[in-house]
CSV table of C-alpha atoms and ligand atoms in Angstrom, one decimal:
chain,number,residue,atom,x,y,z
N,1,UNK,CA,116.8,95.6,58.9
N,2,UNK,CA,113.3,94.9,57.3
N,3,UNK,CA,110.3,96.5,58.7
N,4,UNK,CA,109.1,93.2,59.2
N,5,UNK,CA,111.9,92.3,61.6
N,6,UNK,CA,112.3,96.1,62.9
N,7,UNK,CA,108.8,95.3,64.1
N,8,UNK,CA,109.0,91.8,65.4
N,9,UNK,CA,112.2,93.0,67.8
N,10,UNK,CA,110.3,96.4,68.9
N,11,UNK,CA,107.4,94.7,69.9
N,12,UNK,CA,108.8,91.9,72.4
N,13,UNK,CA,106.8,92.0,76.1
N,14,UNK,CA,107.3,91.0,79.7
N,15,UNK,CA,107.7,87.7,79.7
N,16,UNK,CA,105.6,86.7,82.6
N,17,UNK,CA,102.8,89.2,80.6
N,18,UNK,CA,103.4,87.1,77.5
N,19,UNK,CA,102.3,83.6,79.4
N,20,UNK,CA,99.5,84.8,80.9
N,21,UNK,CA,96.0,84.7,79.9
N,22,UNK,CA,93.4,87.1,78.8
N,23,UNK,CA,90.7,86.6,81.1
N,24,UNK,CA,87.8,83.8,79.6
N,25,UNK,CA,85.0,86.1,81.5
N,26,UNK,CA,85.9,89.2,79.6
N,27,UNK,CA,86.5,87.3,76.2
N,28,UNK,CA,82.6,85.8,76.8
N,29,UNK,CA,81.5,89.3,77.4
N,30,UNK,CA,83.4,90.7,74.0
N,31,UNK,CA,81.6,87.8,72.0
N,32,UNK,CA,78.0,88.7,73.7
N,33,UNK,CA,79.1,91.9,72.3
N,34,UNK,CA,80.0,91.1,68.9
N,35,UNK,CA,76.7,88.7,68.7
N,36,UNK,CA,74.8,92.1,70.2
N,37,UNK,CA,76.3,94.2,67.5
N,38,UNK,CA,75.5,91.9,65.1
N,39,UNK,CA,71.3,92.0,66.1
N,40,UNK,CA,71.2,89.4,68.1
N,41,UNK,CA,69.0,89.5,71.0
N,42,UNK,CA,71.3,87.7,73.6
N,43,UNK,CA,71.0,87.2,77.7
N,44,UNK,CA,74.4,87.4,79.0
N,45,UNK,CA,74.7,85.4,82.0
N,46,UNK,CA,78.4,86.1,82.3
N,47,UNK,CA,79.4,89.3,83.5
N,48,UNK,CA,80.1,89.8,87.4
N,49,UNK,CA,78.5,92.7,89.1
N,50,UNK,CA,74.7,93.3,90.2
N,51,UNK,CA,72.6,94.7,88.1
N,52,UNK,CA,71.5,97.3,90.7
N,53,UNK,CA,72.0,101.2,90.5
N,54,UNK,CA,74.8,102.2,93.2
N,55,UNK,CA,72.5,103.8,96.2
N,56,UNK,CA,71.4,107.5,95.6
N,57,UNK,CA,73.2,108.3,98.6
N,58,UNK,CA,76.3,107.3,97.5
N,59,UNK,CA,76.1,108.8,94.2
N,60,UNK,CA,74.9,112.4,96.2
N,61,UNK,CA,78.6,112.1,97.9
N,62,UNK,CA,80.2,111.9,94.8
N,63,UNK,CA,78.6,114.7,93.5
N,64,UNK,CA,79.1,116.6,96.6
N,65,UNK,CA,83.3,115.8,96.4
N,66,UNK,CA,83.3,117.4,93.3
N,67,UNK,CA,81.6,120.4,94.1
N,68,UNK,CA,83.6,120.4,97.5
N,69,UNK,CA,87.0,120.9,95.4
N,70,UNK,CA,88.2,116.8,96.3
N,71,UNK,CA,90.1,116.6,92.8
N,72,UNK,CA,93.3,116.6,94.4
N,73,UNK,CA,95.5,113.6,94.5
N,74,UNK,CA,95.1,111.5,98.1
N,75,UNK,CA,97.3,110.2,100.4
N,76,UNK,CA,98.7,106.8,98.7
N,77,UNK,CA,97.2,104.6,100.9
N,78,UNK,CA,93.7,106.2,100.9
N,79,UNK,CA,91.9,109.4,102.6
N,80,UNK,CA,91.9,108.9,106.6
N,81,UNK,CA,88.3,109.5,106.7
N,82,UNK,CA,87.8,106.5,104.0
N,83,UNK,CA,90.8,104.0,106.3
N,84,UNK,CA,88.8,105.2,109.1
N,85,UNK,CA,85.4,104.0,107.8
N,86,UNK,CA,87.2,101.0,106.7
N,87,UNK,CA,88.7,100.0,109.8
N,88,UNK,CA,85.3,100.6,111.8
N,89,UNK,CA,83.9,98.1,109.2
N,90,UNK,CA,86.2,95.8,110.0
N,91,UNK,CA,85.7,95.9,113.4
N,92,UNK,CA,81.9,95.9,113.1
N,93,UNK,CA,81.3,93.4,111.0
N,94,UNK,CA,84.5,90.9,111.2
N,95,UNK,CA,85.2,91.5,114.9
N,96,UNK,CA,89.1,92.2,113.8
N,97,UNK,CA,90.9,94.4,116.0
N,98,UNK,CA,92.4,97.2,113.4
N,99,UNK,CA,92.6,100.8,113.3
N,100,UNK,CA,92.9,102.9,110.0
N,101,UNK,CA,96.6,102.8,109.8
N,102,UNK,CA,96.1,98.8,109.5
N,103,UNK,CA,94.3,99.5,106.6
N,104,UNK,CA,94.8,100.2,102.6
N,105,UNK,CA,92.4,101.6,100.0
N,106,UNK,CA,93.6,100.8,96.4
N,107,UNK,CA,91.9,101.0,93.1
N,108,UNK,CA,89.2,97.5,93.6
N,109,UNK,CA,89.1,94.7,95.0
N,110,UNK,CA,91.2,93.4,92.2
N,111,UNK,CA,94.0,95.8,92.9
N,112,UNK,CA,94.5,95.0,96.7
N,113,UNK,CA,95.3,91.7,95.4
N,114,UNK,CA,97.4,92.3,92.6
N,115,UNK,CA,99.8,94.6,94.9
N,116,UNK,CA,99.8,91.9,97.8
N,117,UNK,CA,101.1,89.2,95.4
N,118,UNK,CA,103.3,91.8,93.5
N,119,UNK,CA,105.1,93.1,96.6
N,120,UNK,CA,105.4,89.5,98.0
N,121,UNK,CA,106.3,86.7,95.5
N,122,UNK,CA,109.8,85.8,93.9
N,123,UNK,CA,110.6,83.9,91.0
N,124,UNK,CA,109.5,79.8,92.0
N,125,UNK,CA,107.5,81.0,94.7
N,126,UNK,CA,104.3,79.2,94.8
N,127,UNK,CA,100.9,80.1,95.6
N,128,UNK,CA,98.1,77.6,96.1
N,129,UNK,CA,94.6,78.2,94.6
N,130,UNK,CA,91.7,76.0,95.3
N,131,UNK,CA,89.6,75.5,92.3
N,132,UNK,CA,87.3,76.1,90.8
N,133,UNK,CA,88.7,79.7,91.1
N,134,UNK,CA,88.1,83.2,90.2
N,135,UNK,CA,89.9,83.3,86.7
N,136,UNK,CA,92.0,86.0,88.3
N,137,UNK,CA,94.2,84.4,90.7
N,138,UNK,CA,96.4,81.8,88.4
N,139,UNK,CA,97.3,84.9,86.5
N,140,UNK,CA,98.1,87.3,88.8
N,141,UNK,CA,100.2,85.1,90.3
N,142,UNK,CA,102.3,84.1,87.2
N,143,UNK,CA,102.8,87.8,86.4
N,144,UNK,CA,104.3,87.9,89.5
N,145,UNK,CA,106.6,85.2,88.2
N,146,UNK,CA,105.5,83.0,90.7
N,147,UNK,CA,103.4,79.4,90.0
N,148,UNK,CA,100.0,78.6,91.0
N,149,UNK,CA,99.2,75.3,92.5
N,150,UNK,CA,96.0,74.4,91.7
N,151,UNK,CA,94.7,72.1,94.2
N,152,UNK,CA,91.2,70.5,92.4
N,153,UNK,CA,88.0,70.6,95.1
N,154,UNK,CA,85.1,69.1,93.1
N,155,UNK,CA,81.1,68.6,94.2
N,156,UNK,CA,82.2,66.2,96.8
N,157,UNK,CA,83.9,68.5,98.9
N,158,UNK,CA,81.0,71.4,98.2
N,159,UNK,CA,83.9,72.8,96.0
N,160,UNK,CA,85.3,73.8,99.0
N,161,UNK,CA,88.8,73.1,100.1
N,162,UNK,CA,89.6,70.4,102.9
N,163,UNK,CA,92.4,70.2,105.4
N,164,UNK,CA,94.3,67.6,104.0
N,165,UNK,CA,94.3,68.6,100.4
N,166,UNK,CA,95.6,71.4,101.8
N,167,UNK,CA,98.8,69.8,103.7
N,168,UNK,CA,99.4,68.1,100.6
N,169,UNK,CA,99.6,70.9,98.7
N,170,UNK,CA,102.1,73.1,101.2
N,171,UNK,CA,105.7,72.9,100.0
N,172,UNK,CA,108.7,74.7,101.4
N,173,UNK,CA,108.1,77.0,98.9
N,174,UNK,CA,104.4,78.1,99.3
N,175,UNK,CA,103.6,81.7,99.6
N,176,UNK,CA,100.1,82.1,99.8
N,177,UNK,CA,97.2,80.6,100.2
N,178,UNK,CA,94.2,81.8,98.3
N,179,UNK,CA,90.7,81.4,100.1
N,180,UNK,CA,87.6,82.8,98.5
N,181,UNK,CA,84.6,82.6,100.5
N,182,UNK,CA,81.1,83.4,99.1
N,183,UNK,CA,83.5,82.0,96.0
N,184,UNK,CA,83.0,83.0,92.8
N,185,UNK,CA,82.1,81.1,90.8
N,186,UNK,CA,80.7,78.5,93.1
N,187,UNK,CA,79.0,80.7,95.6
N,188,UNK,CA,80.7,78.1,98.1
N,189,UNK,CA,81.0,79.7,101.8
N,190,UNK,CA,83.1,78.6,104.4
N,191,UNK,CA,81.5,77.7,107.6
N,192,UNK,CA,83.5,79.0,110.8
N,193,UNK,CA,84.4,75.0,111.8
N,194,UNK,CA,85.9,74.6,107.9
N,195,UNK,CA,87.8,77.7,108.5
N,196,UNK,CA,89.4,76.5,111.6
N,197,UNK,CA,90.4,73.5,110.5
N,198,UNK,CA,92.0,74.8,107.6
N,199,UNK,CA,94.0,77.0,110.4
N,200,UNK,CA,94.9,73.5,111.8
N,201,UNK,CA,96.5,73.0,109.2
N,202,UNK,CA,98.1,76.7,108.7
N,203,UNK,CA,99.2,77.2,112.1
N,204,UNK,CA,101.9,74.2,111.7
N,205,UNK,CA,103.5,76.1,108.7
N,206,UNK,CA,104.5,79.8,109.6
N,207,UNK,CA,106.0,80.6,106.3
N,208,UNK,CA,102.5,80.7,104.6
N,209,UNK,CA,100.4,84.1,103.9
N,210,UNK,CA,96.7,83.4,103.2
N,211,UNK,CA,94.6,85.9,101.5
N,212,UNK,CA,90.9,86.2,102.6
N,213,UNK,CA,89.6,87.4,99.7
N,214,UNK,CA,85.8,88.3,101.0
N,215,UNK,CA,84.4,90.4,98.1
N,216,UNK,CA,80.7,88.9,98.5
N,217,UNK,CA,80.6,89.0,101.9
N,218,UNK,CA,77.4,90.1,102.3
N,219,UNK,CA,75.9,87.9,99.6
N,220,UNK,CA,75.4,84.8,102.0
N,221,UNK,CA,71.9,83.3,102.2
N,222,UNK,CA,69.4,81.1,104.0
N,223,UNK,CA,70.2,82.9,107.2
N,224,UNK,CA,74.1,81.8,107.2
N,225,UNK,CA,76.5,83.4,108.8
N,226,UNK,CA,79.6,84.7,107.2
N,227,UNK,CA,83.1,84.2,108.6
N,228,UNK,CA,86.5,85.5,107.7
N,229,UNK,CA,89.8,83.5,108.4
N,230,UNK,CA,91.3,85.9,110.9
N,231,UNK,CA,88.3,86.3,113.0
N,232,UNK,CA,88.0,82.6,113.4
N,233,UNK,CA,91.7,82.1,114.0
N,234,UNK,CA,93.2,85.4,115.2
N,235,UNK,CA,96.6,83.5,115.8
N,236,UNK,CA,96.6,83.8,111.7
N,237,UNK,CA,95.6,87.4,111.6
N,238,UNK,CA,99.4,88.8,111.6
N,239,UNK,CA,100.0,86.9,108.1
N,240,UNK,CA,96.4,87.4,106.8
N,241,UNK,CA,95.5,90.1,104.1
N,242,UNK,CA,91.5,90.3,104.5
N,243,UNK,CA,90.7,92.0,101.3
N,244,UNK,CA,87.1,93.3,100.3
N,245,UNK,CA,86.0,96.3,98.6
N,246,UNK,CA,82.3,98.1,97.6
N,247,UNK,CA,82.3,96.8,94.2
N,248,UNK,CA,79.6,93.9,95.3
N,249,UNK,CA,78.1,95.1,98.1
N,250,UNK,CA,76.7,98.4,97.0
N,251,UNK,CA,76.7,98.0,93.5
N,252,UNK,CA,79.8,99.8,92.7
N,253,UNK,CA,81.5,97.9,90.3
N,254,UNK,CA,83.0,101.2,88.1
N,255,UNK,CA,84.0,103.3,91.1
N,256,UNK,CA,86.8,100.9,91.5
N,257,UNK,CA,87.7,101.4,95.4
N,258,UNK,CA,88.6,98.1,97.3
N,259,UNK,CA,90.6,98.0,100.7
N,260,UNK,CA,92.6,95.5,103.2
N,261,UNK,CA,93.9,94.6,106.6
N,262,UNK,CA,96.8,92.9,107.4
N,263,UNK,CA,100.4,93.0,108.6
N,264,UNK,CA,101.7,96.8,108.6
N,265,UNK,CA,104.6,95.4,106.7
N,266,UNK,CA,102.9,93.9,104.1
N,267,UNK,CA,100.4,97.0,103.9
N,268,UNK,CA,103.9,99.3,103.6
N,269,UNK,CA,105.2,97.3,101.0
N,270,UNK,CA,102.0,97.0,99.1
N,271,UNK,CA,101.5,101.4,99.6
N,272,UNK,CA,105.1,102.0,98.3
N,273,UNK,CA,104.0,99.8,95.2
N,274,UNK,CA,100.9,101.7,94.7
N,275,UNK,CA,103.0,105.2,95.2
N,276,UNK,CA,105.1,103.6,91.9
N,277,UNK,CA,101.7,102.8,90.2
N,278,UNK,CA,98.4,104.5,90.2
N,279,UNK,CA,99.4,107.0,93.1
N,280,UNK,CA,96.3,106.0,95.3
N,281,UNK,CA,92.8,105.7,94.2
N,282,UNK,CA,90.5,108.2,92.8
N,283,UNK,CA,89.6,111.0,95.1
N,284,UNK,CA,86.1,111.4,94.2
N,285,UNK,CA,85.6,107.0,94.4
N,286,UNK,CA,87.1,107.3,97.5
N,287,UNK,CA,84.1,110.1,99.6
N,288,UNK,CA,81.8,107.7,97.8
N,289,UNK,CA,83.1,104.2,99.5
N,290,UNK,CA,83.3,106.4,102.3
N,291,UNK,CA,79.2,107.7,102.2
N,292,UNK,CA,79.0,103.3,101.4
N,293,UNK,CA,80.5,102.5,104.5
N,294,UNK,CA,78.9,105.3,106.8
N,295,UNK,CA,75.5,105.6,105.5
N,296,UNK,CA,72.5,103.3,106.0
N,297,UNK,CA,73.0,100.1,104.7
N,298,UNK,CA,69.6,99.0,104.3
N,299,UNK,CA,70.6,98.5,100.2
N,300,UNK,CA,72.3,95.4,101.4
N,301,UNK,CA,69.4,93.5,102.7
N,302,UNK,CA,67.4,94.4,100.0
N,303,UNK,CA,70.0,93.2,97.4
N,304,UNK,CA,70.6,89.9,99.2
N,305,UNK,CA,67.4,89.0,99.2
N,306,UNK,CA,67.0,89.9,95.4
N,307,UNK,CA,69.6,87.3,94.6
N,308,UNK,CA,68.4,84.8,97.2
N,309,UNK,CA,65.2,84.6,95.3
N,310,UNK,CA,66.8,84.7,91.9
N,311,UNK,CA,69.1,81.9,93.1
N,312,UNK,CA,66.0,80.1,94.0
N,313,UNK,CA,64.3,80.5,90.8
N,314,UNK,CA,67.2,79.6,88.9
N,315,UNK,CA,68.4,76.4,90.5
N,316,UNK,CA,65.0,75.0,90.4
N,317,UNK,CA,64.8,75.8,86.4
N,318,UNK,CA,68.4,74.2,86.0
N,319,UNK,CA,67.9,70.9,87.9
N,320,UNK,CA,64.5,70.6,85.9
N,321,UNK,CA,66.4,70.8,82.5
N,322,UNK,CA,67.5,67.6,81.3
N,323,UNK,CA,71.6,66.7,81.8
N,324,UNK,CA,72.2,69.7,84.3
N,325,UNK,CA,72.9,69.4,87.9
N,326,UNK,CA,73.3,72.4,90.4
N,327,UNK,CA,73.7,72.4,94.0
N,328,UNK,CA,72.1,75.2,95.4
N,329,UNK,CA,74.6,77.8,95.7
N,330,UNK,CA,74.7,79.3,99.3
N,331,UNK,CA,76.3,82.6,98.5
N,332,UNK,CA,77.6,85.6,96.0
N,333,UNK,CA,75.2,85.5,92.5
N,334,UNK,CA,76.7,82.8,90.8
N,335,UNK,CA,76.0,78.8,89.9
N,336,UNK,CA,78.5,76.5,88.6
N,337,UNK,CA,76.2,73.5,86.9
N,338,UNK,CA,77.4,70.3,85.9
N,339,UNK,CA,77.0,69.7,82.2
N,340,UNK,CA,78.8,65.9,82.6
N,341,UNK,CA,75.7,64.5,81.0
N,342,UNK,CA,76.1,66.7,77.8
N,343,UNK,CA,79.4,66.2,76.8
N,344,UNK,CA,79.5,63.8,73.7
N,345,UNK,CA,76.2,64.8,72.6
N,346,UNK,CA,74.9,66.5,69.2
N,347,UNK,CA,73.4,70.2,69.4
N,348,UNK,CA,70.3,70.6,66.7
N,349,UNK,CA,72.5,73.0,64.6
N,350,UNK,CA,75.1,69.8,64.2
N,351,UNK,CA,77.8,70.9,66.7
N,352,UNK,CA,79.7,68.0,68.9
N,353,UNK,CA,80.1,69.1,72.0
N,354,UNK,CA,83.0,67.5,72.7
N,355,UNK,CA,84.3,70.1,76.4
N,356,UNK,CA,82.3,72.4,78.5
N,357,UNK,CA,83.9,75.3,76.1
N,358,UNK,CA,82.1,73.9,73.0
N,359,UNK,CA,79.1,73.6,74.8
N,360,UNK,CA,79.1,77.4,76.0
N,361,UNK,CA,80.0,78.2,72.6
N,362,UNK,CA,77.0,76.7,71.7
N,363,UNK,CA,74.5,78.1,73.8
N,364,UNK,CA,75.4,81.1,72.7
N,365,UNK,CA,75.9,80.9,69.0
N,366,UNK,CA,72.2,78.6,69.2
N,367,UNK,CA,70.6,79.6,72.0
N,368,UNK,CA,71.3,83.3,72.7
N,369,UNK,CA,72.6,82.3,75.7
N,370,UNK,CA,75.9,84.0,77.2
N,371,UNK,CA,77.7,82.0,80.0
N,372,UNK,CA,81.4,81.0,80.6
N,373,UNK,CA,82.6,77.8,80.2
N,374,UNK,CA,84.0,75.5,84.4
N,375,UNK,CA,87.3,75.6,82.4
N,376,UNK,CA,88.1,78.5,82.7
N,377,UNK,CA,87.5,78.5,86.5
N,378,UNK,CA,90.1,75.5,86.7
N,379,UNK,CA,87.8,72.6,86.7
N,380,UNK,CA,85.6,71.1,83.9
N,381,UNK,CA,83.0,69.7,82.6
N,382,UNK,CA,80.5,72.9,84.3
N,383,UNK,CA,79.6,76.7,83.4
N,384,UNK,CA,79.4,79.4,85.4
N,385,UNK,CA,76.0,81.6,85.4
N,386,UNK,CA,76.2,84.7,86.6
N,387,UNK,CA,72.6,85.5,87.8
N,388,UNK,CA,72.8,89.3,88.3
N,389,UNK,CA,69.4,90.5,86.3
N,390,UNK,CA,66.2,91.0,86.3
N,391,UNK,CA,63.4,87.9,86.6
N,392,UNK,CA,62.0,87.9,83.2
N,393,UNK,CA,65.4,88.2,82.0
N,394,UNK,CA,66.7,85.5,83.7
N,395,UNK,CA,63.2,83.7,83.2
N,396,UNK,CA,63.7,83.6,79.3
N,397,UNK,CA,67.5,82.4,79.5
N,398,UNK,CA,66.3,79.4,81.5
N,399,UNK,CA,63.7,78.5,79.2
N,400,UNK,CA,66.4,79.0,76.0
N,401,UNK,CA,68.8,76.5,77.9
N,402,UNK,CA,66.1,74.1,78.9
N,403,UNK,CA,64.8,74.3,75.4
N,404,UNK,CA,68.8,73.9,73.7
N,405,UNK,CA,69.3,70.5,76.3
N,406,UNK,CA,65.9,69.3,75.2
N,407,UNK,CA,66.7,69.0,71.3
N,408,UNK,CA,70.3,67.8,71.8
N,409,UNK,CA,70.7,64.4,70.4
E,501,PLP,N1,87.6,88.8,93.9
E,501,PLP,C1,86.6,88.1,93.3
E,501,PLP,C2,86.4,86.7,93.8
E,501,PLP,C3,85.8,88.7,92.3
E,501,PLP,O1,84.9,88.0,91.7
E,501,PLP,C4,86.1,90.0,91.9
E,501,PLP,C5,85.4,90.6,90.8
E,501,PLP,O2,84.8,90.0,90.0
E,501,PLP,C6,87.1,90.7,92.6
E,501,PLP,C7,87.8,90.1,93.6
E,501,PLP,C8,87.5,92.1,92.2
E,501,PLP,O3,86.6,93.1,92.6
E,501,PLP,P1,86.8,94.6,92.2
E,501,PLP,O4,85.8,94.8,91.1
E,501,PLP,O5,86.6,95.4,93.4
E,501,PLP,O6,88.2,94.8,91.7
């Protein structure tokens, strides 16, 4: 056998790994990186996590683990005292009736969902996913060997998915419904009498799991109120996973701790997949979400209203620039702006932009502007700005993409 082909056989993968793809967020944020490394002085508005420092006092715990000798591998499912803290949240602030043994910690937000889809789907199963969606979802599901049904929800509908797209969309085979609410990337948030009609719909077919996936949670502005599916349908609650985590809401992106409630079967399968995997979260992470959860959470307010502003500012700057349109986003940090009127046109360097890809290509390439392209969220032609700076940052990128719309021809 020839190197050549001793190579091509060696190096065959997963075929469920092999379809899927990379994730358009993180490729945006490799070529911010390359532009960066190349002197360019770019403002990324394309990575997903505040800006913020994680709280002192969180940090302090962390520190104090350490010292305390907390190296030691946890219990799969999470520390007690952390599933305690987690179920208390969930009782405070969602009004669901769990203690800690109806909870799980697992290594984010991201991972809680990967081992709920991973410990649940079959080969053909289907899961739906409203779109635009968090780039996430289609993927993890076809890993799982299972198939994504995209159901489209454009402006009209807020972005936000209505009861009877969502009938049409339930086969005989449907797993799982997907519901993101503050959504990334619309910042779409479900009002209570939305949720419950979408529970109309759910309660007629039992064979359907829905995952609440409520990351931003606390990012809801102009004095709503935020709602999660099994609170405002408890008849749903034995089939709901409520999944949320600290990476958003205490600026804890790289501690990596999310959590959920749900079934105890599903939690028992999703544990004995994690036992197989990472063995539980890290130990250290873990006393900090805790010190999160426990301590004052006057951080939260503050951050809110940070982002309520910068919304404010930003949405104003966009709808002033010539060919965009944003609704005003009513949670999480990011906008999803219709670039309709663009598409066709000519940039000043020469480029067509022919998709919303090219034209987020171009901002950045001419405009030093980083942002990632509506198709990659499942529904074109828009990009998604992540608005987690500071003002003058976010200041100058809304004069660079006024200034690139003004010269297009
Ligand atoms: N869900 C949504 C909608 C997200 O945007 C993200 C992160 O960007 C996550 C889940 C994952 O969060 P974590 O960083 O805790 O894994």
């Amino acid at each position: 056998m020839s190197d050549a082909s001793a190579a091509a056989s060696v190096a065959r993968l997963n075929v469920h790994l092999a379809a899927a793809q990379p994730s358009a967020t993180y490729r945006m944020m490799d070529r911010v990186a390359a532009r960066r490394a190349g002197g360019a002085s770019i403002v990324s508005l394309s990575a997903g996590e505040p800006d913020f420092d994680t709280p002192a006092h969180i940090g302090d715990a962390a520190v104090a683990a350490i010292r305390e000798g907390h190296t030691r591998y946890t219990q799969v499912a999470g520390l007690r005292a952390l599933r305690e803290a987690v179920a208390a949240k969930f009782r405070r602030e969602n009004g669901l009736d769990v203690g800690w043994q109806d909870t799980i910690v697992c290594s984010g937000g991201k991972q809680v969902i990967f081992n709920a889809l991973a410990a649940t789907l079959n080969l053909g199963d289907e899961v739906i996913v409203p779109a635009p969606y968090w780039v996430s979802y289609p993927e993890i599901v076809q890993l799982c060997g299972a198939r994504p049904v995209v159901v489209p929800c454009g402006g009209e509908s807020g972005f936000k998915l209505e009861p009877e797209a969502l009938e049409a969309a339930i086969t005989p085979r449907t797993r799982w419904l997907i519901l993101n609410s503050p959504s990334n990337p619309t910042g779409a948030v479900y009002t209570l009498a939305e949720l419950r009609a979408l529970a109309e719909v759910l309660l007629r077919h039992p064979q359907v799991l829905v995952l609440a996936d409520d990351i931003y949670e606390h990012l809801v502005f102009d004095g709503l109120a935020f709602h999660t599916l099994a609170q405002a349908e408890p008849r749903l609650a034995a089939r709901t996973l409520t999944m949320n985590g600290v990476s958003k809401a205490y600026a804890m992106t790289g501690w990596r701790i999310g959590f959920g409630t749900g079934p105890r079967w599903l939690l028992d399968a999703m544990e004995k997949l994690q036992g197989q995997q990472t063995s539980g979260a890290s130990s250290i992470s873990q006393h900090a979400a805790r010190a999160a959860l426990n301590g004052p959470q006057d951080f939260i307010a503050r951050s809110r209203a940070a982002f309520e502003r910068r919304r404010d500012l930003l949405v104003a700057s966009l709808n002033a620039t010539p060919g965009l349109r944003c609704d005003r986003p009513s949670g999480a940090f990011y906008a999803f702006v219709s670039c309709e009127a663009l598409i066709g046109r000519t940039t000043a360097a020469g480029t067509v932009l022919a998709s919303d890809e090219d034209l987020a290509l171009a901002l950045l390439d001419e405009a030093d502007v980083g942002v990632v392209h509506g198709a990659a969220f499942g529904l074109a032609p828009y990009f998604r700005i992540a608005y987690a700076l500071d003002d003058a940052s976010l200041d100058m990128a809304c004069r660079r993409i006024d200034r690139f719309c003004r010269a297009l021809r």
